[in-house]
mmCIF file of C-alpha atoms in Angstrom:
data_model
loop_
_atom_site.group_PDB
_atom_site.id
_atom_site.type_symbol
_atom_site.label_atom_id
_atom_site.label_comp_id
_atom_site.label_asym_id
_atom_site.label_seq_id
_atom_site.Cartn_x
_atom_site.Cartn_y
_atom_site.Cartn_z
ATOM 1 C CA UNK A 84 -36.998 -7.075 -43.103
ATOM 2 C CA UNK A 85 -33.275 -8.631 -45.410
ATOM 3 C CA UNK A 86 -33.079 -12.467 -44.183
ATOM 4 C CA UNK A 87 -30.216 -12.395 -46.835
ATOM 5 C CA UNK A 88 -28.174 -9.659 -45.030
ATOM 6 C CA UNK A 89 -28.865 -11.741 -41.873
ATOM 7 C CA UNK A 90 -27.573 -14.258 -42.391
ATOM 8 C CA UNK A 91 -23.753 -12.139 -44.454
ATOM 9 C CA UNK A 92 -23.207 -10.223 -41.044
ATOM 10 C CA UNK A 93 -23.779 -14.048 -38.873
ATOM 11 C CA UNK A 94 -21.441 -15.330 -40.404
ATOM 12 C CA UNK A 95 -18.731 -12.838 -40.629
ATOM 13 C CA UNK A 96 -19.650 -12.400 -36.428
ATOM 14 C CA UNK A 97 -18.227 -16.589 -36.852
ATOM 15 C CA UNK A 98 -15.354 -15.253 -38.290
ATOM 16 C CA UNK A 99 -15.301 -12.698 -36.066
ATOM 17 C CA UNK A 100 -15.619 -14.804 -32.921
ATOM 18 C CA UNK A 101 -13.015 -17.324 -34.301
ATOM 19 C CA UNK A 102 -10.324 -14.711 -34.996
ATOM 20 C CA UNK A 103 -10.841 -14.201 -31.158
ATOM 21 C CA UNK A 104 -10.713 -16.871 -30.324
ATOM 22 C CA UNK A 105 -7.404 -17.742 -32.622
ATOM 23 C CA UNK A 106 -5.190 -14.317 -30.886
ATOM 24 C CA UNK A 107 -6.767 -15.908 -27.099
ATOM 25 C CA UNK A 108 -4.451 -19.337 -28.076
ATOM 26 C CA UNK A 109 -1.259 -17.201 -29.215
ATOM 27 C CA UNK A 110 -1.017 -15.781 -26.231
ATOM 28 C CA UNK A 111 -2.218 -18.758 -24.053
ATOM 29 C CA UNK A 112 1.192 -19.310 -23.816
ATOM 30 C CA UNK A 113 2.532 -16.218 -22.425
ATOM 31 C CA UNK A 114 0.321 -15.106 -20.096
ATOM 32 C CA UNK A 115 -3.353 -15.833 -16.933
ATOM 33 C CA UNK A 116 -6.503 -16.619 -18.645
ATOM 34 C CA UNK A 117 -7.551 -14.299 -16.193
ATOM 35 C CA UNK A 118 -5.536 -11.419 -17.562
ATOM 36 C CA UNK A 119 -6.739 -12.660 -20.869
ATOM 37 C CA UNK A 120 -10.234 -12.534 -19.852
ATOM 38 C CA UNK A 121 -10.529 -8.753 -18.398
ATOM 39 C CA UNK A 122 -8.850 -7.306 -21.844
ATOM 40 C CA UNK A 123 -11.943 -9.483 -23.837
ATOM 41 C CA UNK A 124 -13.993 -8.625 -21.524
ATOM 42 C CA UNK A 125 -12.595 -4.791 -20.799
ATOM 43 C CA UNK A 126 -12.128 -3.826 -24.514
ATOM 44 C CA UNK A 127 -15.056 -4.955 -25.557
ATOM 45 C CA UNK A 128 -17.293 -2.313 -24.375
ATOM 46 C CA UNK A 129 -15.721 0.340 -26.208
ATOM 47 C CA UNK A 130 -17.439 -0.880 -29.814
ATOM 48 C CA UNK A 131 -20.498 -1.760 -26.985
ATOM 49 C CA UNK A 132 -20.777 1.520 -25.844
ATOM 50 C CA UNK A 133 -19.939 2.730 -29.285
ATOM 51 C CA UNK A 134 -22.567 1.299 -30.592
ATOM 52 C CA UNK A 135 -25.160 2.342 -28.034
ATOM 53 C CA UNK A 136 -24.352 5.129 -27.923
ATOM 54 C CA UNK A 137 -25.234 5.686 -32.173
ATOM 55 C CA UNK A 138 -28.794 4.597 -31.449
ATOM 56 C CA UNK A 139 -29.784 7.105 -29.201
ATOM 57 C CA UNK A 140 -30.174 3.896 -26.288
ATOM 58 C CA UNK A 141 -26.677 4.638 -23.618
ATOM 59 C CA UNK A 142 -26.691 4.893 -20.740
ATOM 60 C CA UNK A 143 -30.534 4.430 -20.548
ATOM 61 C CA UNK A 144 -30.824 0.507 -22.257
ATOM 62 C CA UNK A 145 -28.532 -0.208 -19.307
ATOM 63 C CA UNK A 146 -31.514 0.485 -16.423
ATOM 64 C CA UNK A 147 -32.229 -2.799 -14.782
ATOM 65 C CA UNK A 148 -34.417 -4.326 -13.126
ATOM 66 C CA UNK A 149 -32.612 -8.231 -12.431
ATOM 67 C CA UNK A 150 -29.456 -6.999 -11.155
ATOM 68 C CA UNK A 151 -29.724 -10.566 -9.632
ATOM 69 C CA UNK A 152 -29.569 -11.862 -12.218
ATOM 70 C CA UNK A 153 -27.026 -10.366 -14.219
ATOM 71 C CA UNK A 154 -24.920 -11.406 -11.662
ATOM 72 C CA UNK A 155 -26.322 -14.887 -12.143
ATOM 73 C CA UNK A 156 -25.849 -14.669 -15.440
ATOM 74 C CA UNK A 157 -22.907 -12.787 -14.921
ATOM 75 C CA UNK A 158 -21.417 -15.669 -12.624
ATOM 76 C CA UNK A 159 -21.913 -18.201 -15.063
ATOM 77 C CA UNK A 160 -20.890 -16.892 -17.527
ATOM 78 C CA UNK A 161 -17.720 -15.670 -16.553
ATOM 79 C CA UNK A 162 -16.575 -19.006 -15.483
ATOM 80 C CA UNK A 163 -17.799 -20.204 -18.853
ATOM 81 C CA UNK A 164 -14.912 -17.866 -20.432
ATOM 82 C CA UNK A 165 -12.277 -18.709 -17.885
ATOM 83 C CA UNK A 166 -12.347 -22.267 -18.733
ATOM 84 C CA UNK A 167 -13.222 -21.384 -22.801
ATOM 85 C CA UNK A 168 -10.321 -19.221 -23.166
ATOM 86 C CA UNK A 169 -8.712 -22.230 -20.753
ATOM 87 C CA UNK A 170 -8.665 -25.132 -23.453
ATOM 88 C CA UNK A 171 -7.481 -23.195 -25.925
ATOM 89 C CA UNK A 172 -4.633 -22.962 -24.905
ATOM 90 C CA UNK A 173 -4.615 -26.729 -24.776
ATOM 91 C CA UNK A 174 -6.352 -28.432 -27.570
ATOM 92 C CA UNK A 175 -6.527 -27.498 -31.398
ATOM 93 C CA UNK A 176 -8.394 -24.492 -32.997
ATOM 94 C CA UNK A 177 -11.487 -26.577 -34.762
ATOM 95 C CA UNK A 178 -11.293 -29.303 -31.131
ATOM 96 C CA UNK A 179 -11.981 -26.663 -29.131
ATOM 97 C CA UNK A 180 -14.725 -24.738 -31.091
ATOM 98 C CA UNK A 181 -16.198 -28.198 -31.821
ATOM 99 C CA UNK A 182 -15.873 -29.452 -28.476
ATOM 100 C CA UNK A 183 -18.124 -25.938 -27.745
ATOM 101 C CA UNK A 184 -21.310 -27.285 -29.900
ATOM 102 C CA UNK A 185 -21.986 -29.296 -26.216
ATOM 103 C CA UNK A 186 -23.026 -25.583 -24.936
ATOM 104 C CA UNK A 187 -27.222 -25.128 -26.837
ATOM 105 C CA UNK A 188 -27.548 -29.043 -25.617
ATOM 106 C CA UNK A 189 -26.761 -29.431 -22.184
ATOM 107 C CA UNK A 190 -29.532 -25.327 -22.610
ATOM 108 C CA UNK A 191 -32.576 -28.842 -23.071
ATOM 109 C CA UNK A 192 -31.973 -30.189 -20.224
ATOM 110 C CA UNK A 193 -30.865 -28.105 -18.262
ATOM 111 C CA UNK A 194 -34.884 -25.750 -19.175
ATOM 112 C CA UNK A 195 -36.400 -28.980 -18.444
ATOM 113 C CA UNK A 196 -34.587 -28.662 -14.514
ATOM 114 C CA UNK A 197 -34.678 -24.928 -14.315
ATOM 115 C CA UNK A 198 -37.074 -23.535 -16.164
ATOM 116 C CA UNK A 199 -39.894 -26.052 -16.396
ATOM 117 C CA UNK A 200 -39.348 -26.633 -19.509
ATOM 118 C CA UNK A 201 -41.491 -29.332 -21.410
ATOM 119 C CA UNK A 202 -39.419 -31.243 -24.122
ATOM 120 C CA UNK A 203 -41.075 -34.074 -26.045
ATOM 121 C CA UNK A 204 -39.758 -37.328 -27.292
ATOM 122 C CA UNK A 205 -38.169 -35.026 -30.374
ATOM 123 C CA UNK A 206 -35.606 -32.543 -28.929
ATOM 124 C CA UNK A 207 -34.313 -35.794 -26.520
ATOM 125 C CA UNK A 208 -34.312 -37.839 -29.193
ATOM 126 C CA UNK A 209 -31.621 -35.189 -30.968
ATOM 127 C CA UNK A 210 -30.282 -34.039 -27.645
ATOM 128 C CA UNK A 211 -29.285 -37.709 -26.688
ATOM 129 C CA UNK A 212 -27.551 -38.112 -30.607
ATOM 130 C CA UNK A 213 -25.820 -35.013 -29.761
ATOM 131 C CA UNK A 214 -24.998 -36.243 -26.753
ATOM 132 C CA UNK A 215 -22.931 -39.973 -28.641
ATOM 133 C CA UNK A 216 -21.577 -36.879 -30.759
ATOM 134 C CA UNK A 217 -19.359 -35.270 -27.985
ATOM 135 C CA UNK A 218 -18.326 -37.877 -26.234
ATOM 136 C CA UNK A 219 -16.739 -38.968 -30.113
ATOM 137 C CA UNK A 220 -15.482 -36.444 -29.990
ATOM 138 C CA UNK A 221 -14.229 -36.938 -26.765
ATOM 139 C CA UNK A 222 -12.831 -39.737 -27.056
ATOM 140 C CA UNK A 223 -9.008 -39.257 -28.646
ATOM 141 C CA UNK A 224 -8.917 -37.900 -25.671
ATOM 142 C CA UNK A 225 -10.290 -39.743 -22.721
ATOM 143 C CA UNK A 226 -9.895 -42.882 -24.329
ATOM 144 C CA UNK A 227 -7.281 -45.749 -22.914
ATOM 145 C CA UNK A 228 -4.628 -45.016 -23.639
ATOM 146 C CA UNK A 229 -4.541 -41.611 -23.219
ATOM 147 C CA UNK A 230 -5.463 -42.102 -19.680
ATOM 148 C CA UNK A 231 -2.732 -44.786 -19.729
ATOM 149 C CA UNK A 232 -0.458 -41.857 -20.041
ATOM 150 C CA UNK A 233 -2.353 -39.513 -17.458
ATOM 151 C CA UNK A 234 -4.123 -36.008 -17.657
ATOM 152 C CA UNK A 235 -0.171 -34.723 -17.332
ATOM 153 C CA UNK A 236 -0.293 -34.576 -21.647
ATOM 154 C CA UNK A 237 -2.450 -31.514 -21.977
ATOM 155 C CA UNK A 238 -5.577 -32.030 -24.416
ATOM 156 C CA UNK A 239 -7.511 -34.823 -21.889
ATOM 157 C CA UNK A 240 -7.443 -31.185 -19.315
ATOM 158 C CA UNK A 241 -8.706 -29.777 -22.727
ATOM 159 C CA UNK A 242 -11.406 -31.448 -23.457
ATOM 160 C CA UNK A 243 -11.961 -31.370 -19.936
ATOM 161 C CA UNK A 244 -12.611 -27.614 -18.962
ATOM 162 C CA UNK A 245 -13.978 -27.158 -23.343
ATOM 163 C CA UNK A 246 -17.098 -29.556 -21.765
ATOM 164 C CA UNK A 247 -17.111 -28.028 -18.353
ATOM 165 C CA UNK A 248 -16.864 -24.229 -20.228
ATOM 166 C CA UNK A 249 -19.685 -25.170 -22.281
ATOM 167 C CA UNK A 250 -21.675 -26.643 -19.245
ATOM 168 C CA UNK A 251 -21.216 -22.672 -17.440
ATOM 169 C CA UNK A 252 -22.479 -20.808 -20.523
ATOM 170 C CA UNK A 253 -25.513 -23.315 -20.973
ATOM 171 C CA UNK A 254 -26.605 -22.534 -16.931
ATOM 172 C CA UNK A 255 -25.433 -18.269 -18.817
ATOM 173 C CA UNK A 256 -28.296 -19.230 -21.654
ATOM 174 C CA UNK A 257 -31.154 -20.680 -19.385
ATOM 175 C CA UNK A 258 -29.999 -17.429 -17.352
ATOM 176 C CA UNK A 259 -30.533 -15.050 -20.536
ATOM 177 C CA UNK A 260 -33.961 -16.448 -21.787
ATOM 178 C CA UNK A 261 -35.292 -15.494 -17.527
ATOM 179 C CA UNK A 262 -33.811 -12.023 -18.048
ATOM 180 C CA UNK A 263 -34.746 -11.038 -22.135
ATOM 181 C CA UNK A 264 -38.781 -10.793 -20.576
ATOM 182 C CA UNK A 265 -37.454 -7.486 -18.299
ATOM 183 C CA UNK A 266 -34.083 -6.340 -19.625
ATOM 184 C CA UNK A 267 -32.355 -5.018 -23.163
ATOM 185 C CA UNK A 268 -30.593 -6.846 -24.765
ATOM 186 C CA UNK A 269 -27.496 -3.944 -23.970
ATOM 187 C CA UNK A 270 -27.922 -4.070 -20.784
ATOM 188 C CA UNK A 271 -27.210 -8.041 -20.412
ATOM 189 C CA UNK A 272 -24.217 -7.491 -22.633
ATOM 190 C CA UNK A 273 -22.741 -4.336 -20.822
ATOM 191 C CA UNK A 274 -23.119 -6.004 -17.008
ATOM 192 C CA UNK A 275 -22.570 -9.243 -18.533
ATOM 193 C CA UNK A 276 -18.447 -7.296 -19.716
ATOM 194 C CA UNK A 277 -18.187 -5.834 -16.288
ATOM 195 C CA UNK A 278 -18.598 -7.885 -13.907
ATOM 196 C CA UNK A 279 -16.339 -10.548 -16.216
ATOM 197 C CA UNK A 280 -13.777 -7.959 -16.623
ATOM 198 C CA UNK A 281 -13.952 -7.373 -12.710
ATOM 199 C CA UNK A 282 -12.780 -11.016 -11.973
ATOM 200 C CA UNK A 283 -10.653 -10.698 -15.376
ATOM 201 C CA UNK A 284 -8.708 -7.643 -12.879
ATOM 202 C CA UNK A 285 -9.492 -9.601 -9.860
ATOM 203 C CA UNK A 286 -6.867 -12.432 -10.520
ATOM 204 C CA UNK A 287 -4.033 -9.939 -11.000
ATOM 205 C CA UNK A 288 -3.759 -10.418 -7.220
ATOM 206 C CA UNK A 289 -2.288 -13.247 -8.321
ATOM 207 C CA UNK A 290 0.304 -12.086 -10.699
ATOM 208 C CA UNK A 291 -0.006 -10.306 -15.156
ATOM 209 C CA UNK A 292 2.906 -10.552 -16.991
ATOM 210 C CA UNK A 293 3.519 -7.212 -18.342
ATOM 211 C CA UNK A 294 3.290 -7.730 -22.496
ATOM 212 C CA UNK A 295 5.505 -6.588 -25.515
ATOM 213 C CA UNK A 296 3.516 -4.173 -27.778
ATOM 214 C CA UNK A 297 2.847 -6.430 -30.436
ATOM 215 C CA UNK A 298 0.959 -8.513 -27.326
ATOM 216 C CA UNK A 299 -1.079 -5.304 -25.886
ATOM 217 C CA UNK A 300 -1.788 -4.945 -29.832
ATOM 218 C CA UNK A 301 -2.880 -8.255 -29.808
ATOM 219 C CA UNK A 302 -5.151 -8.640 -26.571
ATOM 220 C CA UNK A 303 -7.146 -5.058 -27.154
ATOM 221 C CA UNK A 304 -7.558 -6.869 -30.285
ATOM 222 C CA UNK A 305 -8.798 -9.973 -28.917
ATOM 223 C CA UNK A 306 -11.623 -7.892 -26.915
ATOM 224 C CA UNK A 307 -12.577 -4.996 -30.090
ATOM 225 C CA UNK A 308 -13.761 -8.891 -32.051
ATOM 226 C CA UNK A 309 -15.039 -10.268 -28.885
ATOM 227 C CA UNK A 310 -17.592 -6.548 -28.885
ATOM 228 C CA UNK A 311 -18.175 -6.077 -32.426
ATOM 229 C CA UNK A 312 -18.534 -9.713 -32.827
ATOM 230 C CA UNK A 313 -21.697 -9.356 -30.428
ATOM 231 C CA UNK A 314 -23.084 -6.214 -31.792
ATOM 232 C CA UNK A 315 -23.028 -8.223 -35.652
ATOM 233 C CA UNK A 316 -25.692 -10.761 -33.254
ATOM 234 C CA UNK A 317 -27.300 -8.688 -32.808
ATOM 235 C CA UNK A 318 -28.089 -6.320 -36.386
ATOM 236 C CA UNK A 319 -28.409 -10.306 -37.770
ATOM 237 C CA UNK A 320 -30.800 -11.379 -35.579
ATOM 238 C CA UNK A 321 -32.994 -7.378 -37.094
ATOM 239 C CA UNK A 322 -33.021 -8.698 -40.068
ATOM 240 C CA UNK A 323 -33.723 -12.369 -41.096
ATOM 241 C CA UNK A 324 -35.655 -15.050 -38.251
ATOM 242 C CA UNK A 325 -34.125 -17.083 -35.478
ATOM 243 C CA UNK A 326 -34.391 -19.678 -37.493
ATOM 244 C CA UNK A 327 -32.544 -19.399 -40.174
ATOM 245 C CA UNK A 328 -30.018 -16.828 -38.594
ATOM 246 C CA UNK A 329 -29.030 -19.559 -35.749
ATOM 247 C CA UNK A 330 -28.040 -22.351 -37.878
ATOM 248 C CA UNK A 331 -24.911 -20.315 -38.792
ATOM 249 C CA UNK A 332 -23.523 -20.382 -35.291
ATOM 250 C CA UNK A 333 -21.388 -23.387 -36.741
ATOM 251 C CA UNK A 334 -20.832 -21.802 -38.923
ATOM 252 C CA UNK A 335 -17.879 -21.251 -36.768
ATOM 253 C CA UNK A 336 -16.205 -25.181 -37.355
ATOM 254 C CA UNK A 337 -15.102 -23.617 -41.045
ATOM 255 C CA UNK A 338 -14.015 -21.038 -40.073
ATOM 256 C CA UNK A 339 -11.348 -22.532 -36.962
ATOM 257 C CA UNK A 340 -10.747 -25.402 -38.960
ATOM 258 C CA UNK A 341 -8.839 -22.839 -41.584
ATOM 259 C CA UNK A 342 -7.600 -20.502 -39.549
ATOM 260 C CA UNK A 343 -6.416 -22.837 -37.347
ATOM 261 C CA UNK A 344 -5.286 -25.330 -39.563
ATOM 262 C CA UNK A 345 -2.960 -21.832 -41.839
ATOM 263 C CA UNK A 346 -2.000 -20.640 -38.528
ATOM 264 C CA UNK A 347 -1.568 -22.993 -35.566
ATOM 265 C CA UNK A 348 -1.027 -26.461 -38.236
ATOM 266 C CA UNK A 349 -4.006 -27.887 -36.769
ATOM 267 C CA UNK A 350 -5.910 -30.514 -37.895
ATOM 268 C CA UNK A 351 -9.096 -32.163 -35.828
ATOM 269 C CA UNK A 352 -8.490 -36.011 -35.610
ATOM 270 C CA UNK A 353 -11.409 -38.165 -37.577
ATOM 271 C CA UNK A 354 -13.604 -39.256 -34.817
ATOM 272 C CA UNK A 355 -13.518 -35.491 -34.938
ATOM 273 C CA UNK A 356 -14.800 -34.330 -37.430
ATOM 274 C CA UNK A 357 -17.445 -37.061 -37.299
ATOM 275 C CA UNK A 358 -18.557 -35.732 -33.868
ATOM 276 C CA UNK A 359 -18.582 -31.921 -34.522
ATOM 277 C CA UNK A 360 -20.774 -33.194 -37.494
ATOM 278 C CA UNK A 361 -23.194 -35.351 -35.181
ATOM 279 C CA UNK A 362 -23.487 -33.073 -33.090
ATOM 280 C CA UNK A 363 -24.118 -29.234 -35.623
ATOM 281 C CA UNK A 364 -26.945 -32.099 -36.960
ATOM 282 C CA UNK A 365 -28.134 -32.438 -33.683
ATOM 283 C CA UNK A 366 -27.815 -27.985 -33.069
ATOM 284 C CA UNK A 367 -29.640 -27.270 -35.973
ATOM 285 C CA UNK A 368 -32.498 -29.767 -35.277
ATOM 286 C CA UNK A 369 -33.351 -28.560 -32.478
ATOM 287 C CA UNK A 370 -32.927 -25.201 -33.687
ATOM 288 C CA UNK A 371 -35.899 -26.120 -35.727
ATOM 289 C CA UNK A 372 -37.687 -28.221 -33.315
ATOM 290 C CA UNK A 373 -37.829 -24.643 -30.671
ATOM 291 C CA UNK A 374 -38.618 -22.381 -33.708
ATOM 292 C CA UNK A 375 -41.559 -24.942 -34.163
ATOM 293 C CA UNK A 376 -42.894 -24.320 -31.103
ATOM 294 C CA UNK A 377 -42.527 -20.872 -30.957
ATOM 295 C CA UNK A 378 -39.783 -21.728 -28.004
ATOM 296 C CA UNK A 379 -36.359 -19.827 -29.821
ATOM 297 C CA UNK A 380 -36.493 -16.832 -28.560
ATOM 298 C CA UNK A 381 -34.857 -13.703 -31.058
ATOM 299 C CA UNK A 382 -33.538 -11.629 -27.675
ATOM 300 C CA UNK A 383 -32.298 -15.306 -26.207
ATOM 301 C CA UNK A 384 -29.950 -15.790 -29.161
ATOM 302 C CA UNK A 385 -28.527 -12.365 -29.886
ATOM 303 C CA UNK A 386 -27.037 -11.993 -26.531
ATOM 304 C CA UNK A 387 -25.968 -16.444 -24.894
ATOM 305 C CA UNK A 388 -24.992 -17.894 -28.905
ATOM 306 C CA UNK A 389 -22.368 -15.950 -29.374
ATOM 307 C CA UNK A 390 -18.542 -17.794 -28.077
ATOM 308 C CA UNK A 391 -17.122 -15.485 -25.249
ATOM 309 C CA UNK A 392 -19.582 -14.233 -24.409
#
C-alpha cells in the first residue's frame, strides 16, 4: 500500500468533481438539467469502459446478480443527480457543495431504518451536531427575510434542491451497501451511468437546446471529468485504508471555494462556512467511528461517495 499515493488520487478526484460541478453551473442557465445529466452520464462511460478494458474486466465485470438492486440505486441516484445539478443553477458553488455534505449524515439514519444497523450514542451525537451545522448553512436561505420575499428569488429553491438531492443520494448510498455484497465496482458504476443517461435522454422529449461548439466541448468535458473522477476514487482506495482516504472527500469544499471565487465571484456566507466546518467535522468523526466498529466499507466508498455519481 502507498497511503500518500492514495491520498493524492483522492484529492485529484475531488478536484475533478469540483471542476465538473463548476462546468455544470456554467452551462445551467442555457441548457435543461436533463440535457446536462445525459451528457454527464453518457460521456462518463468513455473513460469508464476504457479503464475496464485496460484492466481486462470489460465486459466480464458487468455481469450482475441483482439487476433490480441496480435499478433501485439508479432511480435514487439519478434523482439526486437531477436535483443536485438543478441546485447549482441557483446557489454559489461552495454553498451547493457544502449542503451536499448532509448526505453522509442522512446515510447513518437511513442505515438504521433500512439496514437495521445499530447506531450507538457516539454516532447519534455526531449526526445530531452535523444536522445543526446543516441548519446553520440553510439559515441564509431560509431566514425570515428570505421567506418573507417568497421563494421566487431562487437561492431558497436552490438550497431545498441541494438538500433534497443529498437525501436521494443517501438512499442510493444505502442501496450501494447492499449491492457491494454481490456486485463488482465496475458493474455498479456502469449500470448507474447507463440508467441515468437513459433518464436524461428521455427529457429530450420536453425540448433540448442545440449547444454551441464551445458549450458542446464543455458538456463533453463535464462527462469525462465525472468518469475520471470515479476511476480515481476507486484507485485511491487501492492504495490506502478507507479510514485514511475517505475524509479527503471533504477537500471538495476547499476546491469549491477557490474555483467558485475565481470563475463566478462566489463567496459563501459566514453561516455557510461555520456550518460546513461543523458538518465536515461530524462526517469525519462518523467515518472514523465506523472504521473503529468495522462498518466502513471500501467498496461502498468507491462507488457511493463521489459527487454526481
